XYZ file of C-alpha atoms in Angstrom:
182
model
C 120.999 100.293 94.137
C 121.306 103.467 96.113
C 124.965 103.109 97.123
C 124.073 102.601 100.771
C 122.061 99.579 101.835
C 121.362 98.068 98.414
C 123.505 96.756 95.590
C 121.970 96.699 92.053
C 118.389 95.450 92.186
C 118.844 92.314 90.097
C 117.949 89.431 92.387
C 115.861 86.565 91.009
C 112.785 87.395 93.080
C 112.844 91.095 92.147
C 113.293 90.373 88.435
C 110.388 87.886 88.701
C 108.434 90.581 90.545
C 108.966 93.049 87.698
C 107.895 90.485 85.089
C 104.853 89.941 87.324
C 103.827 93.550 86.718
C 103.743 92.757 83.004
C 101.552 89.727 83.649
C 99.217 91.782 85.837
C 98.947 94.399 83.102
C 97.858 91.786 80.521
C 95.354 90.104 82.873
C 93.466 92.143 85.496
C 95.314 95.377 84.629
C 94.999 96.523 88.261
C 95.465 100.279 88.573
C 98.504 101.392 90.544
C 96.697 103.232 93.337
C 95.166 102.341 96.718
C 93.791 98.785 97.078
C 94.090 97.768 93.410
C 97.703 98.972 93.539
C 98.343 96.972 96.726
C 97.009 93.888 94.970
C 99.162 94.720 91.939
C 102.294 94.820 94.117
C 101.286 91.689 95.984
C 100.716 89.640 92.842
C 104.172 90.699 91.671
C 105.653 89.646 95.030
C 103.839 86.317 94.743
C 105.093 85.731 91.202
C 108.655 86.750 92.114
C 108.594 84.377 95.077
C 107.269 81.552 92.888
C 110.112 82.118 90.410
C 112.639 81.958 93.243
C 111.132 78.729 94.648
C 111.079 77.206 91.159
C 114.691 78.128 90.356
C 116.254 77.614 93.799
C 113.948 75.276 95.742
C 116.598 73.809 98.025
C 118.867 76.718 98.727
C 117.962 80.386 98.414
C 114.161 80.365 98.114
C 112.271 82.245 100.819
C 109.384 84.644 101.361
C 111.520 87.803 101.560
C 111.547 90.219 98.638
C 114.941 91.677 97.709
C 117.035 90.143 100.472
C 119.733 88.987 98.040
C 120.943 92.522 97.301
C 120.214 94.020 100.700
C 123.436 94.186 102.728
C 121.388 93.517 105.870
C 119.827 90.414 104.260
C 116.265 91.409 105.111
C 114.970 92.895 101.860
C 112.009 95.189 101.227
C 109.120 92.977 102.273
C 108.675 89.835 104.347
C 105.670 87.841 103.182
C 105.906 85.531 106.211
C 105.782 88.466 108.653
C 104.766 91.730 106.967
C 104.702 93.508 110.345
C 108.476 93.002 110.618
C 108.892 95.537 107.798
C 106.118 97.866 108.995
C 103.481 96.440 106.644
C 100.041 95.109 107.598
C 99.168 91.429 107.658
C 95.480 92.173 108.273
C 93.100 94.305 106.231
C 93.120 97.813 107.755
C 95.139 96.393 110.666
C 98.379 97.579 112.241
C 100.599 99.490 109.797
C 97.804 99.964 107.205
C 98.458 103.041 105.041
C 95.224 105.061 104.906
C 96.662 108.165 103.253
C 98.216 109.175 99.954
C 101.778 108.059 100.756
C 103.139 105.481 98.300
C 100.163 105.882 95.919
C 97.817 104.984 98.750
C 100.088 102.339 100.251
C 100.640 100.081 97.238
C 103.932 98.652 98.576
C 102.839 98.786 102.208
C 99.315 97.356 102.050
C 100.446 94.549 99.735
C 101.404 92.795 102.971
C 97.821 91.637 103.485
C 97.652 89.443 100.383
C 101.346 88.536 100.738
C 100.598 87.086 104.155
C 97.547 85.252 102.777
C 99.797 83.638 100.156
C 102.418 82.692 102.737
C 99.805 81.162 105.070
C 98.147 79.242 102.244
C 101.542 77.920 101.115
C 103.134 77.167 104.501
C 100.258 77.128 106.984
C 100.086 78.845 110.340
C 97.995 79.792 113.345
C 97.516 82.979 115.295
C 95.248 85.882 116.099
C 94.968 88.760 113.635
C 94.757 92.483 114.380
C 90.957 92.245 114.542
C 91.235 89.613 117.320
C 90.096 86.772 115.059
C 91.903 83.498 115.522
C 92.994 81.592 112.438
C 94.429 78.190 111.635
C 95.489 77.607 108.050
C 96.614 74.210 106.796
C 99.431 74.406 104.255
C 98.603 73.441 100.681
C 102.078 74.192 99.278
C 103.398 76.909 97.043
C 102.432 75.152 93.786
C 98.751 74.932 94.745
C 98.766 78.458 96.187
C 100.329 79.874 93.033
C 97.682 78.220 90.843
C 94.905 79.756 92.942
C 96.532 83.193 92.904
C 97.162 83.134 89.151
C 93.640 81.977 88.312
C 92.246 84.743 90.493
C 94.406 87.365 88.778
C 93.572 86.107 85.307
C 89.854 85.414 85.537
C 88.260 87.166 88.502
C 89.916 90.524 89.083
C 89.499 93.718 87.111
C 91.161 97.102 86.973
C 89.493 98.464 90.129
C 89.332 95.286 92.243
C 89.638 95.656 96.003
C 90.929 93.227 98.643
C 87.404 91.892 99.190
C 87.274 91.027 95.469
C 90.613 89.228 95.714
C 89.298 87.204 98.648
C 86.169 86.188 96.760
C 88.111 85.463 93.580
C 90.570 83.252 95.488
C 87.715 81.198 96.942
C 86.120 80.766 93.516
C 89.508 79.960 91.963
C 90.151 77.246 94.556
C 86.736 75.750 93.851
C 87.335 75.916 90.087
C 90.637 74.085 90.431
C 89.965 71.654 93.278
C 86.186 71.291 93.582
C 83.484 72.501 95.958
C 84.427 72.667 99.634
C 88.056 72.020 98.743
C 89.265 74.861 100.962
């Protein structure tokens, strides 16, 4: 912690997040810069969230990262509403980091795939920053986590971009659940 807003950074989701970096390194080995780095951070957020839902399904599990040690209770990132923390929920949409800050926005731009995971798990409707309407039917966190993990393990490589993650997720869903399953 930094002695101000945060106590020691040892919450279940953050520890799961850090183990997620190890898993990413032994699978896709996404570089920690720009879009691959944003995917790297997002997969760690996804894995940390899955650990929290597995360990505390009825009480403390949520889609916030680090809220358990944040004195404000909000955490670093909100997968259900990335914009609430100044992160994008749409590729190159509002809050997208185009520059060099944060290794090209690895923590910031992770919001795009984080929001995808949240929507796939919980469902939702709306209009994105590009004025496209969406309606996503929930498939649950277990199904979503299987798709995300398969994508990370089999379809992404060191320099994968968000478009690659999208394509890999579609193929992963088909691998697991059959053609036209999603």
